[in-house]
GROMACS .gro file of C-alpha atoms in nm:
model
  450
    1MET     CA    1  -2.582   2.351  -3.547
    2THR     CA    2  -2.249   2.233  -3.397
    3LEU     CA    3  -2.187   1.914  -3.165
    4LYS     CA    4  -2.157   2.168  -2.866
    5LYS     CA    5  -2.512   2.281  -2.943
    6VAL     CA    6  -2.671   1.969  -2.982
    7ILE     CA    7  -2.582   1.826  -2.672
    8PHE     CA    8  -2.600   2.139  -2.477
    9ALA     CA    9  -2.848   2.388  -2.402
   10GLY     CA   10  -2.743   2.519  -2.071
   11ILE     CA   11  -2.414   2.523  -1.843
   12LEU     CA   12  -2.456   2.218  -1.669
   13THR     CA   13  -2.707   1.966  -1.793
   14ILE     CA   14  -2.677   1.675  -1.576
   15SER     CA   15  -2.924   1.331  -1.690
   16LEU     CA   16  -2.995   0.981  -1.637
   17CYS     CA   17  -2.737   0.818  -1.852
   18GLY     CA   18  -3.002   0.561  -2.019
   19SER     CA   19  -3.075   0.852  -2.221
   20ALA     CA   20  -3.136   0.923  -2.580
   21VAL     CA   21  -2.844   0.976  -2.828
   22PHE     CA   22  -2.808   1.336  -2.906
   23ALA     CA   23  -3.128   1.397  -2.711
   24GLY     CA   24  -3.150   1.822  -2.656
   25ALA     CA   25  -3.116   1.878  -2.286
   26ALA     CA   26  -3.357   2.116  -2.094
   27GLN     CA   27  -3.243   2.445  -2.074
   28THR     CA   28  -3.091   2.563  -1.726
   29GLY     CA   29  -3.060   2.848  -1.518
   30GLN     CA   30  -3.303   3.039  -1.675
   31ALA     CA   31  -3.557   3.173  -1.387
   32GLN     CA   32  -3.824   3.366  -1.495
   33THR     CA   33  -3.909   3.504  -1.181
   34LEU     CA   34  -3.664   3.782  -0.979
   35GLU     CA   35  -3.576   3.512  -0.711
   36LYS     CA   36  -3.272   3.312  -0.813
   37LYS     CA   37  -3.103   3.016  -0.657
   38TYR     CA   38  -2.693   3.040  -0.605
   39ILE     CA   39  -2.438   2.816  -0.456
   40VAL     CA   40  -2.187   2.970  -0.261
   41ILE     CA   41  -1.907   2.808  -0.154
   42PHE     CA   42  -1.680   2.892   0.176
   43LYS     CA   43  -1.270   2.821   0.147
   44ASN     CA   44  -1.263   2.582   0.437
   45GLU     CA   45  -1.414   2.251   0.288
   46ALA     CA   46  -1.443   2.109   0.620
   47ASN     CA   47  -1.688   2.334   0.785
   48LEU     CA   48  -1.868   2.667   0.778
   49PRO     CA   49  -1.715   2.989   0.909
   50SER     CA   50  -1.866   3.181   1.166
   51GLY     CA   51  -2.090   3.472   1.089
   52TYR     CA   52  -2.156   3.310   0.740
   53LYS     CA   53  -2.516   3.346   0.788
   54LYS     CA   54  -2.471   3.750   0.814
   55LEU     CA   55  -2.257   3.753   0.541
   56VAL     CA   56  -2.525   3.583   0.301
   57GLU     CA   57  -2.813   3.812   0.451
   58ASP     CA   58  -2.614   4.153   0.400
   59ALA     CA   59  -2.576   4.036   0.015
   60GLY     CA   60  -2.899   4.019   0.006
   61GLY     CA   61  -2.927   3.635   0.017
   62LYS     CA   62  -3.162   3.415   0.251
   63ILE     CA   63  -2.996   3.059   0.302
   64SER     CA   64  -3.227   2.756   0.199
   65SER     CA   65  -2.999   2.454   0.277
   66THR     CA   66  -2.656   2.400   0.444
   67LEU     CA   67  -2.342   2.183   0.315
   68GLU     CA   68  -2.163   2.237   0.634
   69HIS     CA   69  -1.923   1.937   0.544
   70VAL     CA   70  -1.762   2.062   0.202
   71GLY     CA   71  -1.798   2.427   0.350
   72ALA     CA   72  -2.125   2.529   0.099
   73VAL     CA   73  -2.446   2.681   0.147
   74GLU     CA   74  -2.785   2.665  -0.113
   75VAL     CA   75  -2.911   3.076  -0.159
   76THR     CA   76  -3.221   3.227  -0.282
   77SER     CA   77  -3.193   3.624  -0.381
   78ALA     CA   78  -3.390   3.882  -0.543
   79ASN     CA   79  -3.103   4.097  -0.556
   80PRO     CA   80  -2.906   4.132  -0.917
   81GLU     CA   81  -2.596   4.194  -0.772
   82PHE     CA   82  -2.631   3.942  -0.490
   83LEU     CA   83  -2.292   3.748  -0.678
   84THR     CA   84  -2.133   4.072  -0.695
   85GLU     CA   85  -2.217   4.165  -0.308
   86VAL     CA   86  -2.169   3.808  -0.169
   87LYS     CA   87  -1.763   3.797  -0.360
   88LYS     CA   88  -1.626   4.101  -0.196
   89SER     CA   89  -1.576   3.860   0.131
   90SER     CA   90  -1.246   3.730   0.157
   91GLN     CA   91  -1.414   3.463   0.323
   92ILE     CA   92  -1.547   3.315  -0.023
   93ALA     CA   93  -1.403   3.070  -0.247
   94GLU     CA   94  -1.662   3.064  -0.519
   95ALA     CA   95  -2.024   3.157  -0.559
   96GLY     CA   96  -2.236   3.126  -0.882
   97ILE     CA   97  -2.554   3.046  -1.050
   98GLN     CA   98  -2.721   2.680  -0.934
   99ASN     CA   99  -2.807   2.451  -1.216
  100LYS     CA  100  -3.138   2.257  -1.220
  101LEU     CA  101  -3.025   1.912  -1.349
  102TYR     CA  102  -3.258   1.744  -1.588
  103PRO     CA  103  -3.295   1.381  -1.643
  104GLU     CA  104  -3.365   1.233  -2.035
  105THR     CA  105  -3.559   0.965  -2.177
  106PRO     CA  106  -3.394   0.639  -2.201
  107ALA     CA  107  -3.186   0.560  -2.521
  108VAL     CA  108  -3.389   0.226  -2.546
  109GLU     CA  109  -3.643   0.057  -2.333
  110ALA     CA  110  -3.856  -0.235  -2.406
  111GLU     CA  111  -4.112  -0.349  -2.087
  112LEU     CA  112  -4.183  -0.744  -1.978
  113THR     CA  113  -4.422  -0.783  -1.715
  114LEU     CA  114  -4.450  -0.994  -1.393
  115GLN     CA  115  -4.730  -1.136  -1.542
  116GLU     CA  116  -4.522  -1.257  -1.880
  117ALA     CA  117  -4.246  -1.350  -1.655
  118GLU     CA  118  -4.458  -1.579  -1.477
  119THR     CA  119  -4.519  -1.789  -1.826
  120ALA     CA  120  -4.150  -1.779  -1.895
  121GLN     CA  121  -4.033  -2.180  -1.935
  122ALA     CA  122  -3.708  -2.105  -1.797
  123ASP     CA  123  -3.535  -1.851  -1.513
  124LEU     CA  124  -3.519  -1.486  -1.662
  125TYR     CA  125  -3.141  -1.462  -1.562
  126GLU     CA  126  -3.081  -1.796  -1.751
  127THR     CA  127  -3.253  -1.701  -2.064
  128LEU     CA  128  -3.211  -1.293  -2.092
  129GLN     CA  129  -2.963  -1.167  -1.863
  130TRP     CA  130  -2.621  -1.222  -2.079
  131ASP     CA  131  -2.500  -0.916  -1.892
  132ILE     CA  132  -2.468  -1.032  -1.559
  133LYS     CA  133  -2.337  -1.389  -1.706
  134GLN     CA  134  -2.065  -1.189  -1.883
  135VAL     CA  135  -1.946  -1.037  -1.558
  136THR     CA  136  -1.998  -1.303  -1.323
  137ASP     CA  137  -1.879  -1.561  -1.592
  138ASN     CA  138  -2.206  -1.761  -1.586
  139GLY     CA  139  -2.228  -1.742  -1.203
  140ALA     CA  140  -1.887  -1.861  -1.138
  141SER     CA  141  -1.801  -1.581  -0.917
  142TRP     CA  142  -2.105  -1.651  -0.699
  143LYS     CA  143  -1.871  -2.004  -0.596
  144LEU     CA  144  -1.562  -1.742  -0.465
  145PRO     CA  145  -1.534  -1.614  -0.157
  146GLY     CA  146  -1.734  -1.265  -0.142
  147GLY     CA  147  -1.863  -1.334  -0.484
  148THR     CA  148  -2.247  -1.295  -0.433
  149GLY     CA  149  -2.172  -0.974  -0.181
  150LYS     CA  150  -2.184  -1.141   0.154
  151ALA     CA  151  -1.897  -1.090   0.372
  152ALA     CA  152  -1.710  -1.325   0.550
  153VAL     CA  153  -1.772  -1.181   0.894
  154GLY     CA  154  -2.146  -1.106   0.812
  155GLU     CA  155  -2.197  -0.711   0.789
  156ASP     CA  156  -2.375  -0.626   0.487
  157ILE     CA  157  -2.219  -0.467   0.238
  158VAL     CA  158  -2.428  -0.172   0.092
  159VAL     CA  159  -2.433  -0.019  -0.217
  160GLY     CA  160  -2.594   0.352  -0.221
  161VAL     CA  161  -2.795   0.417  -0.583
  162ILE     CA  162  -2.842   0.805  -0.628
  163ASP     CA  163  -3.101   0.781  -0.878
  164THR     CA  164  -3.491   0.792  -0.889
  165GLY     CA  165  -3.511   0.613  -0.606
  166ILE     CA  166  -3.569   0.210  -0.598
  167ASP     CA  167  -3.916  -0.021  -0.588
  168TYR     CA  168  -3.812  -0.179  -0.270
  169THR     CA  169  -4.168  -0.379  -0.277
  170HIS     CA  170  -4.040  -0.559  -0.637
  171PRO     CA  171  -3.992  -0.960  -0.521
  172ASP     CA  172  -3.647  -0.938  -0.666
  173LEU     CA  173  -3.528  -0.635  -0.455
  174LYS     CA  174  -3.709  -0.652  -0.100
  175GLU     CA  175  -3.493  -0.904   0.074
  176ASN     CA  176  -3.175  -0.704  -0.053
  177TYR     CA  177  -3.304  -0.330   0.008
  178ALA     CA  178  -3.142  -0.181   0.297
  179TYR     CA  179  -3.329   0.144   0.345
  180GLY     CA  180  -3.418   0.465   0.130
  181LYS     CA  181  -3.442   0.844   0.177
  182SER     CA  182  -3.539   1.126  -0.042
  183PHE     CA  183  -3.331   1.444  -0.171
  184VAL     CA  184  -3.692   1.566  -0.322
  185PRO     CA  185  -3.838   1.850  -0.246
  186GLY     CA  186  -4.183   1.779  -0.107
  187LEU     CA  187  -4.129   1.383  -0.166
  188THR     CA  188  -4.032   1.188   0.139
  189ASP     CA  189  -4.076   0.864  -0.001
  190PRO     CA  190  -3.766   0.717  -0.160
  191LYS     CA  191  -4.010   0.436  -0.382
  192ASP     CA  192  -3.928   0.500  -0.753
  193GLU     CA  193  -4.176   0.619  -1.012
  194ASN     CA  194  -3.941   0.659  -1.292
  195GLY     CA  195  -3.818   0.312  -1.336
  196HIS     CA  196  -3.456   0.421  -1.380
  197GLY     CA  197  -3.331   0.366  -1.051
  198THR     CA  198  -3.500  -0.003  -0.992
  199HIS     CA  199  -3.336  -0.159  -1.306
  200VAL     CA  200  -2.996   0.004  -1.186
  201ALA     CA  201  -3.026  -0.116  -0.838
  202GLY     CA  202  -3.146  -0.484  -1.019
  203SER     CA  203  -2.845  -0.490  -1.204
  204ILE     CA  204  -2.668  -0.456  -0.831
  205ALA     CA  205  -2.825  -0.682  -0.625
  206ALA     CA  206  -3.145  -0.831  -0.763
  207LYS     CA  207  -3.203  -1.203  -0.648
  208GLY     CA  208  -3.505  -1.374  -0.812
  209ARG     CA  209  -3.645  -1.458  -1.161
  210THR     CA  210  -3.331  -1.183  -1.225
  211MET     CA  211  -3.010  -1.187  -1.086
  212GLY     CA  212  -2.773  -0.900  -1.020
  213VAL     CA  213  -2.391  -0.891  -1.037
  214GLY     CA  214  -2.383  -0.910  -0.641
  215PRO     CA  215  -2.707  -1.088  -0.563
  216ASP     CA  216  -2.658  -1.083  -0.131
  217LEU     CA  217  -2.504  -0.719  -0.148
  218LYS     CA  218  -2.794  -0.468  -0.031
  219VAL     CA  219  -2.920  -0.177  -0.188
  220ALA     CA  220  -2.970   0.210  -0.054
  221ALA     CA  221  -3.213   0.451  -0.229
  222TYR     CA  222  -3.122   0.772  -0.264
  223ARG     CA  223  -3.382   0.981  -0.427
  224VAL     CA  224  -3.273   1.278  -0.605
  225PHE     CA  225  -3.502   1.280  -0.924
  226GLY     CA  226  -3.888   1.294  -0.890
  227PRO     CA  227  -4.086   1.101  -1.179
  228THR     CA  228  -4.039   1.406  -1.409
  229GLY     CA  229  -3.820   1.660  -1.405
  230GLY     CA  230  -3.481   1.765  -1.249
  231ALA     CA  231  -3.265   1.777  -0.957
  232GLU     CA  232  -3.044   2.079  -0.807
  233THR     CA  233  -2.700   2.027  -0.789
  234ALA     CA  234  -2.722   2.097  -0.420
  235HIS     CA  235  -2.938   1.778  -0.393
  236ILE     CA  236  -2.734   1.580  -0.550
  237ALA     CA  237  -2.423   1.649  -0.320
  238GLU     CA  238  -2.650   1.628  -0.015
  239ALA     CA  239  -2.774   1.302  -0.115
  240LEU     CA  240  -2.374   1.196  -0.182
  241MET     CA  241  -2.268   1.324   0.132
  242ALA     CA  242  -2.546   1.151   0.319
  243ALA     CA  243  -2.481   0.829   0.189
  244ALA     CA  244  -2.068   0.846   0.330
  245ASP     CA  245  -2.178   0.963   0.622
  246ASP     CA  246  -2.407   0.635   0.629
  247ASN     CA  247  -2.122   0.423   0.571
  248VAL     CA  248  -2.184   0.243   0.242
  249ASP     CA  249  -1.946   0.086   0.074
  250VAL     CA  250  -2.014   0.203  -0.253
  251VAL     CA  251  -2.224   0.475  -0.445
  252ASN     CA  252  -2.355   0.425  -0.780
  253MET     CA  253  -2.424   0.772  -0.959
  254SER     CA  254  -2.588   0.671  -1.335
  255LEU     CA  255  -2.635   1.040  -1.417
  256GLY     CA  256  -2.376   1.315  -1.562
  257GLY     CA  257  -2.362   1.591  -1.774
  258TYR     CA  258  -2.134   1.870  -1.905
  259ASP     CA  259  -1.959   2.149  -1.781
  260TRP     CA  260  -1.967   2.464  -2.100
  261TYR     CA  261  -1.704   2.681  -2.015
  262GLN     CA  262  -1.782   3.035  -2.198
  263ASN     CA  263  -2.151   2.994  -2.231
  264PRO     CA  264  -2.253   3.324  -2.392
  265GLU     CA  265  -2.564   3.307  -2.205
  266PHE     CA  266  -2.340   3.285  -1.844
  267ALA     CA  267  -2.024   3.449  -1.715
  268THR     CA  268  -1.781   3.183  -1.664
  269LYS     CA  269  -1.728   3.248  -1.287
  270ASP     CA  270  -2.059   3.228  -1.229
  271ILE     CA  271  -2.031   2.854  -1.367
  272VAL     CA  272  -1.754   2.745  -1.177
  273ALA     CA  273  -1.888   2.760  -0.798
  274ASP     CA  274  -2.182   2.460  -0.927
  275VAL     CA  275  -1.880   2.277  -1.068
  276GLN     CA  276  -1.683   2.270  -0.729
  277LEU     CA  277  -1.954   2.174  -0.491
  278PHE     CA  278  -1.999   1.861  -0.700
  279ASN     CA  279  -1.618   1.765  -0.657
  280ARG     CA  280  -1.641   1.872  -0.314
  281ALA     CA  281  -1.892   1.614  -0.272
  282ILE     CA  282  -1.738   1.341  -0.413
  283LYS     CA  283  -1.402   1.440  -0.239
  284TYR     CA  284  -1.585   1.418   0.069
  285ALA     CA  285  -1.737   1.067   0.017
  286ILE     CA  286  -1.402   0.933  -0.120
  287GLN     CA  287  -1.237   1.062   0.202
  288LYS     CA  288  -1.515   0.871   0.410
  289GLY     CA  289  -1.414   0.535   0.246
  290VAL     CA  290  -1.688   0.496  -0.032
  291THR     CA  291  -1.589   0.370  -0.369
  292VAL     CA  292  -1.777   0.635  -0.616
  293VAL     CA  293  -1.856   0.496  -0.961
  294GLY     CA  294  -1.998   0.661  -1.228
  295SER     CA  295  -2.130   0.654  -1.597
  296ALA     CA  296  -1.961   0.773  -1.891
  297GLY     CA  297  -2.245   0.943  -2.072
  298ASN     CA  298  -2.472   0.834  -2.387
  299ASN     CA  299  -2.364   1.136  -2.661
  300ALA     CA  300  -2.129   0.886  -2.861
  301VAL     CA  301  -1.855   1.153  -2.844
  302ASP     CA  302  -1.478   1.169  -2.743
  303ILE     CA  303  -1.462   1.357  -2.427
  304SER     CA  304  -1.087   1.363  -2.370
  305SER     CA  305  -1.066   1.663  -2.553
  306PRO     CA  306  -1.251   1.965  -2.386
  307GLY     CA  307  -1.167   2.188  -2.669
  308LYS     CA  308  -1.281   1.966  -2.971
  309LEU     CA  309  -1.604   1.842  -2.743
  310SER     CA  310  -1.725   2.232  -2.796
  311GLY     CA  311  -1.714   2.174  -3.173
  312ASP     CA  312  -1.704   2.535  -3.323
  313ASP     CA  313  -1.813   2.757  -3.003
  314ASN     CA  314  -1.571   2.910  -2.776
  315GLY     CA  315  -1.413   2.770  -2.450
  316SER     CA  316  -1.414   2.417  -2.353
  317THR     CA  317  -1.620   2.159  -2.247
  318HIS     CA  318  -1.573   1.891  -1.957
  319ARG     CA  319  -1.774   1.575  -1.862
  320SER     CA  320  -1.913   1.572  -1.498
  321PRO     CA  321  -1.862   1.425  -1.282
  322SER     CA  322  -1.515   1.288  -1.398
  323SER     CA  323  -1.319   1.330  -1.104
  324GLN     CA  324  -1.035   1.055  -1.099
  325SER     CA  325  -1.111   0.914  -0.803
  326MET     CA  326  -1.399   0.781  -0.922
  327ILE     CA  327  -1.474   0.460  -1.136
  328ARG     CA  328  -1.563   0.569  -1.470
  329VAL     CA  329  -1.740   0.366  -1.685
  330SER     CA  330  -1.835   0.311  -2.061
  331ALA     CA  331  -2.090   0.082  -2.230
  332GLY     CA  332  -2.011  -0.226  -2.396
  333GLY     CA  333  -2.249  -0.466  -2.554
  334LYS     CA  334  -2.286  -0.840  -2.583
  335LEU     CA  335  -2.050  -0.905  -2.842
  336LYS     CA  336  -1.798  -0.709  -2.608
  337ASN     CA  337  -1.842  -0.398  -2.860
  338LEU     CA  338  -1.813  -0.064  -2.765
  339ALA     CA  339  -2.197  -0.009  -2.766
  340PHE     CA  340  -2.279   0.236  -3.049
  341TYR     CA  341  -2.452   0.529  -2.824
  342SER     CA  342  -2.162   0.503  -2.528
  343ASN     CA  343  -1.916   0.814  -2.476
  344TYR     CA  344  -1.506   0.731  -2.478
  345GLY     CA  345  -1.171   0.898  -2.413
  346VAL     CA  346  -0.821   0.876  -2.319
  347GLY     CA  347  -0.761   0.960  -1.956
  348LYS     CA  348  -1.175   0.965  -1.899
  349ILE     CA  349  -1.236   0.608  -1.894
  350ASP     CA  350  -1.157   0.315  -1.622
  351VAL     CA  351  -1.315   0.008  -1.754
  352ILE     CA  352  -1.608  -0.070  -1.965
  353ALA     CA  353  -1.916  -0.284  -1.831
  354PRO     CA  354  -2.216  -0.439  -2.090
  355GLY     CA  355  -2.474  -0.170  -2.111
  356GLY     CA  356  -2.646  -0.363  -2.378
  357ASP     CA  357  -2.738  -0.243  -2.768
  358LEU     CA  358  -2.945  -0.348  -3.049
  359GLY     CA  359  -2.715  -0.596  -3.166
  360PRO     CA  360  -2.494  -0.635  -3.442
  361ASN     CA  361  -2.754  -0.580  -3.755
  362TYR     CA  362  -2.903  -0.261  -3.592
  363ASN     CA  363  -2.831   0.065  -3.785
  364PRO     CA  364  -2.868   0.400  -3.578
  365SER     CA  365  -2.922   0.598  -3.892
  366THR     CA  366  -3.229   0.411  -4.016
  367GLY     CA  367  -3.322   0.218  -3.704
  368ALA     CA  368  -3.370  -0.092  -3.898
  369GLY     CA  369  -3.195  -0.462  -3.736
  370ARG     CA  370  -3.312  -0.399  -3.415
  371ASP     CA  371  -3.291  -0.700  -3.141
  372ASN     CA  372  -3.397  -0.621  -2.800
  373THR     CA  373  -3.241  -0.923  -2.681
  374TYR     CA  374  -2.904  -0.758  -2.654
  375LEU     CA  375  -3.058  -0.493  -2.421
  376CYS     CA  376  -3.004  -0.568  -2.052
  377LEU     CA  377  -3.251  -0.682  -1.909
  378ALA     CA  378  -3.366  -0.613  -1.485
  379THR     CA  379  -3.596  -0.486  -1.271
  380VAL     CA  380  -3.874  -0.195  -1.298
  381PRO     CA  381  -4.142  -0.093  -1.110
  382GLY     CA  382  -4.440  -0.372  -1.176
  383GLY     CA  383  -4.229  -0.574  -1.334
  384TYR     CA  384  -3.924  -0.618  -1.566
  385GLY     CA  385  -3.766  -0.403  -1.857
  386TYR     CA  386  -3.510  -0.373  -2.137
  387LYS     CA  387  -3.279  -0.082  -2.117
  388ALA     CA  388  -2.906   0.031  -2.265
  389GLY     CA  389  -2.719   0.304  -2.183
  390THR     CA  390  -2.392   0.359  -1.943
  391SER     CA  391  -2.633   0.372  -1.658
  392MET     CA  392  -2.678   0.011  -1.715
  393ALA     CA  393  -2.312  -0.015  -1.729
  394ALA     CA  394  -2.210   0.163  -1.405
  395PRO     CA  395  -2.389  -0.044  -1.166
  396LYS     CA  396  -2.237  -0.378  -1.257
  397ALA     CA  397  -1.903  -0.199  -1.184
  398ALA     CA  398  -2.068  -0.080  -0.846
  399ALA     CA  399  -2.142  -0.408  -0.810
  400LEU     CA  400  -1.819  -0.560  -0.842
  401ALA     CA  401  -1.647  -0.317  -0.650
  402GLY     CA  402  -1.911  -0.470  -0.354
  403VAL     CA  403  -1.830  -0.816  -0.409
  404ILE     CA  404  -1.415  -0.735  -0.410
  405ILE     CA  405  -1.516  -0.549  -0.064
  406ALA     CA  406  -1.707  -0.818   0.058
  407LYS     CA  407  -1.433  -1.038  -0.020
  408HIS     CA  408  -1.168  -0.848   0.217
  409GLY     CA  409  -1.420  -0.730   0.491
  410LYS     CA  410  -1.625  -0.381   0.506
  411ASP     CA  411  -1.353  -0.091   0.587
  412GLN     CA  412  -1.078  -0.290   0.520
  413LEU     CA  413  -0.985  -0.109   0.157
  414SER     CA  414  -0.946   0.176   0.035
  415PRO     CA  415  -1.158   0.377  -0.225
  416ALA     CA  416  -0.832   0.340  -0.436
  417GLN     CA  417  -0.765   0.000  -0.364
  418VAL     CA  418  -1.071  -0.127  -0.479
  419LYS     CA  419  -1.049   0.093  -0.824
  420HIS     CA  420  -0.723  -0.079  -0.842
  421ILE     CA  421  -0.865  -0.425  -0.817
  422VAL     CA  422  -1.147  -0.344  -1.068
  423GLN     CA  423  -0.873  -0.179  -1.289
  424SER     CA  424  -0.638  -0.458  -1.299
  425SER     CA  425  -0.878  -0.774  -1.330
  426SER     CA  426  -1.024  -0.646  -1.629
  427ILE     CA  427  -0.988  -0.826  -1.943
  428ASP     CA  428  -0.822  -0.659  -2.225
  429LEU     CA  429  -1.042  -0.497  -2.513
  430PHE     CA  430  -0.925  -0.355  -2.831
  431LYS     CA  431  -0.639  -0.185  -2.845
  432ASN     CA  432  -0.336  -0.377  -2.613
  433GLY     CA  433  -0.344  -0.197  -2.285
  434TYR     CA  434  -0.517   0.118  -2.191
  435ASP     CA  435  -0.721   0.251  -2.445
  436GLY     CA  436  -0.979   0.502  -2.438
  437GLU     CA  437  -1.300   0.302  -2.526
  438ALA     CA  438  -1.252   0.025  -2.302
  439GLY     CA  439  -1.024   0.190  -2.039
  440HIS     CA  440  -0.799  -0.094  -1.860
  441GLY     CA  441  -1.058  -0.336  -1.995
  442LEU     CA  442  -1.384  -0.553  -1.965
  443ILE     CA  443  -1.504  -0.591  -1.569
  444ASN     CA  444  -1.449  -0.960  -1.479
  445ALA     CA  445  -1.579  -1.061  -1.148
  446VAL     CA  446  -1.360  -1.427  -1.109
  447ASN     CA  447  -1.056  -1.220  -1.210
  448ALA     CA  448  -1.124  -0.936  -0.929
  449LEU     CA  449  -1.214  -1.212  -0.675
  450LYS     CA  450  -0.966  -1.468  -0.724
   0.00000   0.00000   0.00000
């Protein structure tokens, strides 16, 4: 079996990036009923054209949701010729099958309950959060202007967390929880029932027994995943655009997938629309002043060569999302090494941040030598948990972006300027200068706030 087939079982498999290394992804796009879901993208990116409803209906489709700000609609249709018919219009840029995106099981995790935490003799940050100390230089950045995430003029700096939700009742998070929204059909509560989103939020803005990189930042939940199962691309795009409309300062997306062109199960032309929708949503957020941060993925592969990533299969494979306007983050360990599961690649990684691993004696082949203290401890519903993944690295970079904004003032820096500061203040690792493993280097809050 090729590397390509191990990683991908569908066109675009998007998963939470604290995921099992080389875990088989759930199949996508395999609707068993006559009715299928599609994405239709119009040429005008700013709005929907007049008569768009009739155009879709005449092709045998029914609009289930609109994404007006990126010129797209989500459609259901039982017409097997729907794509052929709708693409006859000169107003259509792309149309294709919508993908179902599935989260994967976290690579490594271990729980520490609230009751156990209460018996600890020292603060959990002091004893267990090496990762937060690594970014903040043992809390030194919190003494600098903006370092805790509190802006000088008093405005809240908000990091939107597009994820499984946030446990807004957690004692370490409830004071910094701004608000939440759910984009999961049938679920209105943004409260986390999985644990991934709460762990991400704690890495950003926990303030209690554990600490985040910016303990006075605010976090907002944009829930796109339920307790199990996946999310469709349109819902993730909707959440990202909603965060931009809400004027959040930073968005963290600890999720990702791969676009396999020339997948034999789908025509390439039927994949492009789904990919383009994601890219338009990212572009929309960045144009509205949102710094977008994403994780690099946990398959321990070089994502810089689309042809090589496809292995023996035809076509090319691209990491998604991977817009160059984003801050793309690989994962490092306590010893400032590249974590054994982290993706890498020249031109695909901007910075590295602590994501945790299992220590220098761990053997990924046998599982021997595991040391949980090298994992990243943060909040989870009902307590605290250890996790490792690029999902755990990205929120530290997102929090760093937040404290940089706090120093300079809300809406004073463009996303490009924030990204430049994050990159230029990082500590060089591995090869001299830029490299595909650490990008521009290890993020450092003290350097960024000088």
